[in-house]
């Protein structure tokens, strides 16, 4: 019997599964559209995987764009080490670099959501000559401010975080509640639950939350600070696509990006929340395609 994660989820994710080795970890990715077209590199966040990008990939690849999307270590079809300590921001950036180098991606348009922002930017800042455009959605790349909602901090508490994230798989189960339209589409939820069938498979989701740097003493703080310091040097055009109902990445985050990139194009989606690609897939796809013209 085919395991659910190996299926196409009712035809919603019909893309060929591909894999590459990144320092001993197998990373899953999809690569759709003409191989000789400039690539869009889609980078997901927590707790999603490349399934998040299914509708933009399907539409844009059919229109002649190359679409590459990979799963972070611990997510989707990529390997899932059980140790929380394995999931450092540095390792995730290194994995993204391994993919960029292995596929020899050039003239790249980065499309990043949530943790995909610091990871994708961190990698492409190391390969700045390969970066052509940047599209950011409900993300950040600096130490978070003190008003981070209490529920975000709860996952950082020893014991409680394990109960919520590893025992209850709460990150995934909260996806519908994090969408403005509260869509409980069973196929979508099957796809998001499939990578995390048991306690130990969920380490990456909790590790992401604990890797958020809230102080300069946090493990990821030096790298996040380095990424932040380099952002003003990005010369590639930037577009910001923002779900304005996000309780975590509130509009103040959008303003911080505008301060960094005053010439950035902006699309504000009034009825989209943290999972902006799920709430407004057509608007996201249109914003991407418009930026490529």
PDB file of C-alpha atoms in Angstrom:
ATOM      1  CA  UNK A   1       0.000   0.000   0.000  1.00  0.00           C
ATOM      2  CA  UNK A   2       1.333   3.455  -0.912  1.00  0.00           C
ATOM      3  CA  UNK A   3       2.085   5.608   2.108  1.00  0.00           C
ATOM      4  CA  UNK A   4      -0.011   8.821   2.115  1.00  0.00           C
ATOM      5  CA  UNK A   5       3.105  11.005   1.889  1.00  0.00           C
ATOM      6  CA  UNK A   6       4.040   9.293  -1.375  1.00  0.00           C
ATOM      7  CA  UNK A   7       0.682  10.016  -2.982  1.00  0.00           C
ATOM      8  CA  UNK A   8      -0.557  13.034  -4.906  1.00  0.00           C
ATOM      9  CA  UNK A   9      -3.273  13.965  -2.414  1.00  0.00           C
ATOM     10  CA  UNK A  10      -6.255  13.658  -4.661  1.00  0.00           C
ATOM     11  CA  UNK A  11      -4.371  15.035  -7.645  1.00  0.00           C
ATOM     12  CA  UNK A  12      -3.559  18.312  -5.870  1.00  0.00           C
ATOM     13  CA  UNK A  13       0.204  17.601  -5.843  1.00  0.00           C
ATOM     14  CA  UNK A  14       0.961  15.683  -9.062  1.00  0.00           C
ATOM     15  CA  UNK A  15       4.621  16.690  -9.312  1.00  0.00           C
ATOM     16  CA  UNK A  16       7.529  14.279  -9.662  1.00  0.00           C
ATOM     17  CA  UNK A  17       9.383  13.732  -6.387  1.00  0.00           C
ATOM     18  CA  UNK A  18      13.115  14.377  -6.672  1.00  0.00           C
ATOM     19  CA  UNK A  19      15.832  14.057  -4.034  1.00  0.00           C
ATOM     20  CA  UNK A  20      19.351  15.300  -3.413  1.00  0.00           C
ATOM     21  CA  UNK A  21      21.894  14.674  -0.690  1.00  0.00           C
ATOM     22  CA  UNK A  22      22.776  17.607   1.560  1.00  0.00           C
ATOM     23  CA  UNK A  23      25.560  16.523   3.930  1.00  0.00           C
ATOM     24  CA  UNK A  24      23.949  13.160   4.494  1.00  0.00           C
ATOM     25  CA  UNK A  25      20.343  14.370   4.597  1.00  0.00           C
ATOM     26  CA  UNK A  26      17.982  13.571   1.744  1.00  0.00           C
ATOM     27  CA  UNK A  27      16.105  16.698   0.678  1.00  0.00           C
ATOM     28  CA  UNK A  28      12.946  16.381  -1.363  1.00  0.00           C
ATOM     29  CA  UNK A  29      12.210  18.895  -4.089  1.00  0.00           C
ATOM     30  CA  UNK A  30      10.061  19.380  -7.162  1.00  0.00           C
ATOM     31  CA  UNK A  31      11.267  20.971 -10.370  1.00  0.00           C
ATOM     32  CA  UNK A  32       8.470  21.786 -12.802  1.00  0.00           C
ATOM     33  CA  UNK A  33       8.370  23.758 -16.036  1.00  0.00           C
ATOM     34  CA  UNK A  34      10.997  24.347 -18.749  1.00  0.00           C
ATOM     35  CA  UNK A  35      14.472  23.452 -17.498  1.00  0.00           C
ATOM     36  CA  UNK A  36      16.041  26.356 -19.388  1.00  0.00           C
ATOM     37  CA  UNK A  37      13.704  29.036 -17.950  1.00  0.00           C
ATOM     38  CA  UNK A  38      14.883  31.305 -15.116  1.00  0.00           C
ATOM     39  CA  UNK A  39      13.891  29.501 -11.906  1.00  0.00           C
ATOM     40  CA  UNK A  40      11.532  30.558  -9.184  1.00  0.00           C
ATOM     41  CA  UNK A  41      12.804  29.112  -5.900  1.00  0.00           C
ATOM     42  CA  UNK A  42       9.910  28.563  -3.487  1.00  0.00           C
ATOM     43  CA  UNK A  43      10.906  28.297   0.189  1.00  0.00           C
ATOM     44  CA  UNK A  44       8.269  27.316   2.746  1.00  0.00           C
ATOM     45  CA  UNK A  45       8.034  27.891   6.485  1.00  0.00           C
ATOM     46  CA  UNK A  46       6.645  26.141   9.552  1.00  0.00           C
ATOM     47  CA  UNK A  47       4.760  23.717   9.582  1.00  0.00           C
ATOM     48  CA  UNK A  48       4.177  23.481   5.829  1.00  0.00           C
ATOM     49  CA  UNK A  49       6.175  21.871   3.012  1.00  0.00           C
ATOM     50  CA  UNK A  50       6.387  22.272  -0.747  1.00  0.00           C
ATOM     51  CA  UNK A  51       2.694  21.344  -0.888  1.00  0.00           C
ATOM     52  CA  UNK A  52       2.019  24.945   0.183  1.00  0.00           C
ATOM     53  CA  UNK A  53       3.109  26.113  -3.282  1.00  0.00           C
ATOM     54  CA  UNK A  54       1.078  23.569  -5.289  1.00  0.00           C
ATOM     55  CA  UNK A  55      -1.246  26.044  -7.020  1.00  0.00           C
ATOM     56  CA  UNK A  56       1.382  28.650  -7.962  1.00  0.00           C
ATOM     57  CA  UNK A  57       3.644  25.833  -9.197  1.00  0.00           C
ATOM     58  CA  UNK A  58       0.906  24.275 -11.331  1.00  0.00           C
ATOM     59  CA  UNK A  59      -0.167  27.545 -12.903  1.00  0.00           C
ATOM     60  CA  UNK A  60       3.220  29.178 -13.379  1.00  0.00           C
ATOM     61  CA  UNK A  61       4.967  26.077 -14.730  1.00  0.00           C
ATOM     62  CA  UNK A  62       2.146  25.647 -17.254  1.00  0.00           C
ATOM     63  CA  UNK A  63       2.822  29.224 -18.400  1.00  0.00           C
ATOM     64  CA  UNK A  64       6.489  28.577 -19.099  1.00  0.00           C
ATOM     65  CA  UNK A  65       8.134  29.337 -15.758  1.00  0.00           C
ATOM     66  CA  UNK A  66      10.514  26.933 -14.038  1.00  0.00           C
ATOM     67  CA  UNK A  67       9.339  26.290 -10.476  1.00  0.00           C
ATOM     68  CA  UNK A  68      11.647  24.686  -7.909  1.00  0.00           C
ATOM     69  CA  UNK A  69      10.345  24.035  -4.397  1.00  0.00           C
ATOM     70  CA  UNK A  70      12.067  21.986  -1.706  1.00  0.00           C
ATOM     71  CA  UNK A  71      11.185  20.671   1.728  1.00  0.00           C
ATOM     72  CA  UNK A  72      13.322  21.722   4.656  1.00  0.00           C
ATOM     73  CA  UNK A  73      14.967  18.970   6.647  1.00  0.00           C
ATOM     74  CA  UNK A  74      12.289  17.718   9.020  1.00  0.00           C
ATOM     75  CA  UNK A  75       9.403  18.641   6.735  1.00  0.00           C
ATOM     76  CA  UNK A  76       7.481  17.121   3.852  1.00  0.00           C
ATOM     77  CA  UNK A  77       9.322  14.261   2.173  1.00  0.00           C
ATOM     78  CA  UNK A  78      12.783  15.279   3.368  1.00  0.00           C
ATOM     79  CA  UNK A  79      14.649  13.362   6.075  1.00  0.00           C
ATOM     80  CA  UNK A  80      13.596  14.020   9.674  1.00  0.00           C
ATOM     81  CA  UNK A  81      16.369  13.650  12.243  1.00  0.00           C
ATOM     82  CA  UNK A  82      14.770  13.121  15.684  1.00  0.00           C
ATOM     83  CA  UNK A  83      17.196  15.399  17.550  1.00  0.00           C
ATOM     84  CA  UNK A  84      15.961  18.957  18.126  1.00  0.00           C
ATOM     85  CA  UNK A  85      19.574  20.175  18.148  1.00  0.00           C
ATOM     86  CA  UNK A  86      20.012  19.152  14.494  1.00  0.00           C
ATOM     87  CA  UNK A  87      17.667  21.867  13.253  1.00  0.00           C
ATOM     88  CA  UNK A  88      19.794  24.990  13.388  1.00  0.00           C
ATOM     89  CA  UNK A  89      19.192  27.988  11.163  1.00  0.00           C
ATOM     90  CA  UNK A  90      22.754  27.507   9.917  1.00  0.00           C
ATOM     91  CA  UNK A  91      21.952  23.944   8.822  1.00  0.00           C
ATOM     92  CA  UNK A  92      18.744  24.973   7.056  1.00  0.00           C
ATOM     93  CA  UNK A  93      20.607  27.724   5.187  1.00  0.00           C
ATOM     94  CA  UNK A  94      23.310  25.211   4.281  1.00  0.00           C
ATOM     95  CA  UNK A  95      20.706  22.829   2.918  1.00  0.00           C
ATOM     96  CA  UNK A  96      19.220  25.576   0.756  1.00  0.00           C
ATOM     97  CA  UNK A  97      22.706  26.376  -0.529  1.00  0.00           C
ATOM     98  CA  UNK A  98      23.246  22.702  -1.338  1.00  0.00           C
ATOM     99  CA  UNK A  99      20.124  22.712  -3.493  1.00  0.00           C
ATOM    100  CA  UNK A 100      21.041  25.957  -5.285  1.00  0.00           C
ATOM    101  CA  UNK A 101      24.497  24.615  -6.047  1.00  0.00           C
ATOM    102  CA  UNK A 102      23.436  21.082  -6.974  1.00  0.00           C
ATOM    103  CA  UNK A 103      20.853  22.369  -9.453  1.00  0.00           C
ATOM    104  CA  UNK A 104      23.161  25.210 -10.552  1.00  0.00           C
ATOM    105  CA  UNK A 105      20.323  27.703 -10.192  1.00  0.00           C
ATOM    106  CA  UNK A 106      21.023  31.128 -11.671  1.00  0.00           C
ATOM    107  CA  UNK A 107      18.860  34.182 -12.350  1.00  0.00           C
ATOM    108  CA  UNK A 108      16.807  33.093  -9.331  1.00  0.00           C
ATOM    109  CA  UNK A 109      13.565  34.656  -8.154  1.00  0.00           C
ATOM    110  CA  UNK A 110      13.237  33.825  -4.466  1.00  0.00           C
ATOM    111  CA  UNK A 111       9.657  33.301  -3.270  1.00  0.00           C
ATOM    112  CA  UNK A 112       9.690  32.916   0.503  1.00  0.00           C
ATOM    113  CA  UNK A 113       7.115  32.570   3.282  1.00  0.00           C
ATOM    114  CA  UNK A 114       7.565  32.521   7.067  1.00  0.00           C
ATOM    115  CA  UNK A 115      10.886  30.784   7.928  1.00  0.00           C
ATOM    116  CA  UNK A 116      11.550  30.645   4.200  1.00  0.00           C
ATOM    117  CA  UNK A 117      12.505  34.327   4.411  1.00  0.00           C
ATOM    118  CA  UNK A 118      15.636  34.107   6.566  1.00  0.00           C
ATOM    119  CA  UNK A 119      16.576  30.711   5.134  1.00  0.00           C
ATOM    120  CA  UNK A 120      16.165  31.677   1.482  1.00  0.00           C
ATOM    121  CA  UNK A 121      17.761  35.089   1.949  1.00  0.00           C
ATOM    122  CA  UNK A 122      20.553  33.599   4.028  1.00  0.00           C
ATOM    123  CA  UNK A 123      21.402  31.206   1.210  1.00  0.00           C
ATOM    124  CA  UNK A 124      21.115  33.667  -1.678  1.00  0.00           C
ATOM    125  CA  UNK A 125      23.137  36.311   0.123  1.00  0.00           C
ATOM    126  CA  UNK A 126      25.923  33.718  -0.145  1.00  0.00           C
ATOM    127  CA  UNK A 127      25.209  33.483  -3.888  1.00  0.00           C
ATOM    128  CA  UNK A 128      24.253  37.083  -4.569  1.00  0.00           C
ATOM    129  CA  UNK A 129      25.251  36.865  -8.230  1.00  0.00           C
ATOM    130  CA  UNK A 130      22.498  34.281  -8.715  1.00  0.00           C
ATOM    131  CA  UNK A 131      19.706  36.393  -7.193  1.00  0.00           C
ATOM    132  CA  UNK A 132      17.480  38.167  -9.701  1.00  0.00           C
ATOM    133  CA  UNK A 133      14.307  39.041  -7.740  1.00  0.00           C
ATOM    134  CA  UNK A 134      12.913  38.597  -4.241  1.00  0.00           C
ATOM    135  CA  UNK A 135       9.284  38.032  -3.234  1.00  0.00           C
ATOM    136  CA  UNK A 136       8.593  37.904   0.502  1.00  0.00           C
ATOM    137  CA  UNK A 137       5.355  36.864   2.187  1.00  0.00           C
ATOM    138  CA  UNK A 138       4.622  37.231   5.910  1.00  0.00           C
ATOM    139  CA  UNK A 139       8.177  36.711   7.050  1.00  0.00           C
ATOM    140  CA  UNK A 140      11.071  38.426   8.807  1.00  0.00           C
ATOM    141  CA  UNK A 141      14.874  38.360   9.002  1.00  0.00           C
ATOM    142  CA  UNK A 142      15.793  39.972  12.325  1.00  0.00           C
ATOM    143  CA  UNK A 143      15.347  39.388  16.053  1.00  0.00           C
ATOM    144  CA  UNK A 144      11.659  39.404  16.811  1.00  0.00           C
ATOM    145  CA  UNK A 145      10.279  42.234  18.942  1.00  0.00           C
ATOM    146  CA  UNK A 146       9.042  41.795  22.494  1.00  0.00           C
ATOM    147  CA  UNK A 147       5.354  41.764  21.520  1.00  0.00           C
ATOM    148  CA  UNK A 148       5.512  38.252  20.051  1.00  0.00           C
ATOM    149  CA  UNK A 149       2.146  36.663  20.973  1.00  0.00           C
ATOM    150  CA  UNK A 150       2.162  34.500  24.131  1.00  0.00           C
ATOM    151  CA  UNK A 151       1.207  31.340  22.237  1.00  0.00           C
ATOM    152  CA  UNK A 152       4.436  31.610  20.246  1.00  0.00           C
ATOM    153  CA  UNK A 153       6.447  31.761  23.459  1.00  0.00           C
ATOM    154  CA  UNK A 154       4.643  28.749  24.945  1.00  0.00           C
ATOM    155  CA  UNK A 155       6.307  26.448  22.441  1.00  0.00           C
ATOM    156  CA  UNK A 156       9.705  27.574  23.754  1.00  0.00           C
ATOM    157  CA  UNK A 157       8.894  26.342  27.258  1.00  0.00           C
ATOM    158  CA  UNK A 158      10.553  23.035  28.106  1.00  0.00           C
ATOM    159  CA  UNK A 159       7.964  20.335  28.578  1.00  0.00           C
ATOM    160  CA  UNK A 160       4.980  22.384  27.461  1.00  0.00           C
ATOM    161  CA  UNK A 161       6.431  22.817  23.982  1.00  0.00           C
ATOM    162  CA  UNK A 162       6.934  19.076  23.632  1.00  0.00           C
ATOM    163  CA  UNK A 163       3.346  18.390  24.716  1.00  0.00           C
ATOM    164  CA  UNK A 164       1.909  20.927  22.294  1.00  0.00           C
ATOM    165  CA  UNK A 165       4.100  20.381  19.240  1.00  0.00           C
ATOM    166  CA  UNK A 166       5.304  16.779  19.504  1.00  0.00           C
ATOM    167  CA  UNK A 167       2.424  15.188  21.352  1.00  0.00           C
ATOM    168  CA  UNK A 168      -0.471  17.139  19.899  1.00  0.00           C
ATOM    169  CA  UNK A 169       1.041  18.152  16.543  1.00  0.00           C
ATOM    170  CA  UNK A 170      -0.503  21.518  17.331  1.00  0.00           C
ATOM    171  CA  UNK A 171       1.377  23.453  14.656  1.00  0.00           C
ATOM    172  CA  UNK A 172      -0.291  21.425  11.930  1.00  0.00           C
ATOM    173  CA  UNK A 173      -3.669  21.137  13.622  1.00  0.00           C
ATOM    174  CA  UNK A 174      -3.816  24.917  13.984  1.00  0.00           C
ATOM    175  CA  UNK A 175      -3.462  25.557  10.229  1.00  0.00           C
ATOM    176  CA  UNK A 176      -7.204  26.064   9.606  1.00  0.00           C
ATOM    177  CA  UNK A 177      -7.371  28.446  12.565  1.00  0.00           C
ATOM    178  CA  UNK A 178      -4.494  30.387  11.035  1.00  0.00           C
ATOM    179  CA  UNK A 179      -6.422  30.918   7.821  1.00  0.00           C
ATOM    180  CA  UNK A 180      -8.848  33.778   7.393  1.00  0.00           C
ATOM    181  CA  UNK A 181     -11.381  31.581   5.611  1.00  0.00           C
ATOM    182  CA  UNK A 182     -11.019  28.719   8.147  1.00  0.00           C
ATOM    183  CA  UNK A 183     -11.019  26.158   5.356  1.00  0.00           C
ATOM    184  CA  UNK A 184     -10.884  22.620   6.776  1.00  0.00           C
ATOM    185  CA  UNK A 185     -10.482  20.977   3.385  1.00  0.00           C
ATOM    186  CA  UNK A 186      -9.745  17.324   4.280  1.00  0.00           C
ATOM    187  CA  UNK A 187      -7.328  16.791   1.388  1.00  0.00           C
ATOM    188  CA  UNK A 188      -5.287  19.823   2.394  1.00  0.00           C
ATOM    189  CA  UNK A 189      -5.164  18.676   6.005  1.00  0.00           C
ATOM    190  CA  UNK A 190      -4.228  15.133   4.970  1.00  0.00           C
ATOM    191  CA  UNK A 191      -1.292  16.597   3.063  1.00  0.00           C
ATOM    192  CA  UNK A 192      -0.141  18.709   5.991  1.00  0.00           C
ATOM    193  CA  UNK A 193      -0.560  15.886   8.531  1.00  0.00           C
ATOM    194  CA  UNK A 194       1.129  13.232   6.402  1.00  0.00           C
ATOM    195  CA  UNK A 195       4.769  14.235   7.107  1.00  0.00           C
ATOM    196  CA  UNK A 196       4.227  14.030  10.887  1.00  0.00           C
ATOM    197  CA  UNK A 197       2.651  10.654  11.737  1.00  0.00           C
ATOM    198  CA  UNK A 198       4.191  10.303  15.193  1.00  0.00           C
ATOM    199  CA  UNK A 199       5.908  12.089  18.072  1.00  0.00           C
ATOM    200  CA  UNK A 200       9.470  11.856  16.789  1.00  0.00           C
ATOM    201  CA  UNK A 201       8.675  12.987  13.253  1.00  0.00           C
ATOM    202  CA  UNK A 202       7.611  16.417  14.562  1.00  0.00           C
ATOM    203  CA  UNK A 203      10.977  17.542  15.927  1.00  0.00           C
ATOM    204  CA  UNK A 204      11.518  20.009  13.090  1.00  0.00           C
ATOM    205  CA  UNK A 205       8.315  21.912  13.829  1.00  0.00           C
ATOM    206  CA  UNK A 206       9.234  22.517  17.466  1.00  0.00           C
ATOM    207  CA  UNK A 207      12.875  23.206  16.650  1.00  0.00           C
ATOM    208  CA  UNK A 208      11.866  25.965  14.220  1.00  0.00           C
ATOM    209  CA  UNK A 209       9.929  27.692  16.978  1.00  0.00           C
ATOM    210  CA  UNK A 210      12.818  27.445  19.415  1.00  0.00           C
ATOM    211  CA  UNK A 211      15.278  28.659  16.798  1.00  0.00           C
ATOM    212  CA  UNK A 212      13.525  32.041  16.594  1.00  0.00           C
ATOM    213  CA  UNK A 213      16.044  34.500  18.079  1.00  0.00           C
ATOM    214  CA  UNK A 214      14.410  36.635  20.733  1.00  0.00           C
ATOM    215  CA  UNK A 215      17.688  37.706  22.362  1.00  0.00           C
ATOM    216  CA  UNK A 216      21.315  37.978  21.285  1.00  0.00           C
ATOM    217  CA  UNK A 217      22.056  34.885  23.400  1.00  0.00           C
ATOM    218  CA  UNK A 218      19.922  32.605  21.262  1.00  0.00           C
ATOM    219  CA  UNK A 219      21.794  30.159  19.019  1.00  0.00           C
ATOM    220  CA  UNK A 220      20.525  31.593  15.746  1.00  0.00           C
ATOM    221  CA  UNK A 221      20.973  35.248  16.742  1.00  0.00           C
ATOM    222  CA  UNK A 222      24.444  35.800  15.188  1.00  0.00           C
ATOM    223  CA  UNK A 223      23.427  34.369  11.819  1.00  0.00           C
ATOM    224  CA  UNK A 224      20.094  36.191  11.831  1.00  0.00           C
ATOM    225  CA  UNK A 225      21.912  39.426  12.678  1.00  0.00           C
ATOM    226  CA  UNK A 226      24.338  38.829   9.801  1.00  0.00           C
ATOM    227  CA  UNK A 227      21.469  38.258   7.366  1.00  0.00           C
ATOM    228  CA  UNK A 228      19.739  41.414   8.616  1.00  0.00           C
ATOM    229  CA  UNK A 229      22.897  43.492   8.231  1.00  0.00           C
ATOM    230  CA  UNK A 230      23.318  42.379   4.618  1.00  0.00           C
ATOM    231  CA  UNK A 231      19.750  43.080   3.507  1.00  0.00           C
ATOM    232  CA  UNK A 232      20.319  46.728   2.523  1.00  0.00           C
ATOM    233  CA  UNK A 233      22.972  45.544   0.085  1.00  0.00           C
ATOM    234  CA  UNK A 234      20.467  43.573  -1.980  1.00  0.00           C
ATOM    235  CA  UNK A 235      20.184  45.249  -5.378  1.00  0.00           C
ATOM    236  CA  UNK A 236      17.594  42.857  -6.817  1.00  0.00           C
ATOM    237  CA  UNK A 237      14.018  44.149  -7.094  1.00  0.00           C
ATOM    238  CA  UNK A 238      11.833  43.207  -4.108  1.00  0.00           C
ATOM    239  CA  UNK A 239       8.101  42.569  -3.865  1.00  0.00           C
ATOM    240  CA  UNK A 240       6.193  42.203  -0.591  1.00  0.00           C
ATOM    241  CA  UNK A 241       2.969  40.167  -0.602  1.00  0.00           C
ATOM    242  CA  UNK A 242       1.317  40.398   2.792  1.00  0.00           C
ATOM    243  CA  UNK A 243      -1.642  38.808   4.546  1.00  0.00           C
ATOM    244  CA  UNK A 244      -2.851  41.711   6.645  1.00  0.00           C
ATOM    245  CA  UNK A 245      -4.740  39.572   9.185  1.00  0.00           C
ATOM    246  CA  UNK A 246      -1.634  37.772  10.442  1.00  0.00           C
ATOM    247  CA  UNK A 247      -1.529  37.880  14.293  1.00  0.00           C
ATOM    248  CA  UNK A 248       2.213  37.114  14.333  1.00  0.00           C
ATOM    249  CA  UNK A 249       3.665  38.905  11.298  1.00  0.00           C
ATOM    250  CA  UNK A 250       1.507  41.944  11.828  1.00  0.00           C
ATOM    251  CA  UNK A 251       1.559  44.956   9.471  1.00  0.00           C
ATOM    252  CA  UNK A 252       4.416  46.431  11.509  1.00  0.00           C
ATOM    253  CA  UNK A 253       6.642  43.723  10.003  1.00  0.00           C
ATOM    254  CA  UNK A 254       5.604  44.870   6.546  1.00  0.00           C
ATOM    255  CA  UNK A 255       6.619  48.396   7.506  1.00  0.00           C
ATOM    256  CA  UNK A 256      10.023  47.144   8.623  1.00  0.00           C
ATOM    257  CA  UNK A 257      10.521  45.551   5.207  1.00  0.00           C
ATOM    258  CA  UNK A 258       9.471  48.798   3.535  1.00  0.00           C
ATOM    259  CA  UNK A 259      12.078  50.657   5.533  1.00  0.00           C
ATOM    260  CA  UNK A 260      14.718  48.206   4.322  1.00  0.00           C
ATOM    261  CA  UNK A 261      13.471  48.260   0.721  1.00  0.00           C
ATOM    262  CA  UNK A 262      11.730  51.614   0.117  1.00  0.00           C
ATOM    263  CA  UNK A 263      11.365  50.866  -3.599  1.00  0.00           C
ATOM    264  CA  UNK A 264       9.700  47.511  -3.080  1.00  0.00           C
ATOM    265  CA  UNK A 265       6.393  46.773  -4.734  1.00  0.00           C
ATOM    266  CA  UNK A 266       3.699  45.864  -2.213  1.00  0.00           C
ATOM    267  CA  UNK A 267       0.518  43.818  -2.396  1.00  0.00           C
ATOM    268  CA  UNK A 268      -1.636  43.933   0.730  1.00  0.00           C
ATOM    269  CA  UNK A 269      -4.184  41.123   0.974  1.00  0.00           C
ATOM    270  CA  UNK A 270      -6.853  42.303   3.385  1.00  0.00           C
ATOM    271  CA  UNK A 271      -8.497  38.914   3.873  1.00  0.00           C
ATOM    272  CA  UNK A 272      -5.392  36.759   4.248  1.00  0.00           C
ATOM    273  CA  UNK A 273      -3.765  35.563   7.453  1.00  0.00           C
ATOM    274  CA  UNK A 274      -0.474  33.722   8.210  1.00  0.00           C
ATOM    275  CA  UNK A 275      -1.059  31.059   5.553  1.00  0.00           C
ATOM    276  CA  UNK A 276      -1.412  33.656   2.850  1.00  0.00           C
ATOM    277  CA  UNK A 277      -0.830  31.173   0.017  1.00  0.00           C
ATOM    278  CA  UNK A 278      -3.705  29.010   1.242  1.00  0.00           C
ATOM    279  CA  UNK A 279      -6.008  31.980   1.834  1.00  0.00           C
ATOM    280  CA  UNK A 280      -5.331  33.755  -1.463  1.00  0.00           C
ATOM    281  CA  UNK A 281      -3.614  31.410  -3.952  1.00  0.00           C
ATOM    282  CA  UNK A 282      -4.866  33.228  -7.042  1.00  0.00           C
ATOM    283  CA  UNK A 283      -3.768  36.628  -5.751  1.00  0.00           C
ATOM    284  CA  UNK A 284      -0.356  35.236  -4.788  1.00  0.00           C
ATOM    285  CA  UNK A 285       0.122  33.636  -8.207  1.00  0.00           C
ATOM    286  CA  UNK A 286      -0.944  36.846  -9.958  1.00  0.00           C
ATOM    287  CA  UNK A 287       1.454  38.896  -7.826  1.00  0.00           C
ATOM    288  CA  UNK A 288       4.339  36.573  -8.697  1.00  0.00           C
ATOM    289  CA  UNK A 289       3.590  36.544 -12.417  1.00  0.00           C
ATOM    290  CA  UNK A 290       3.160  40.323 -12.535  1.00  0.00           C
ATOM    291  CA  UNK A 291       6.594  40.727 -10.942  1.00  0.00           C
ATOM    292  CA  UNK A 292       8.176  38.531 -13.598  1.00  0.00           C
ATOM    293  CA  UNK A 293       7.005  40.675 -16.492  1.00  0.00           C
TER     294      UNK A 293
END
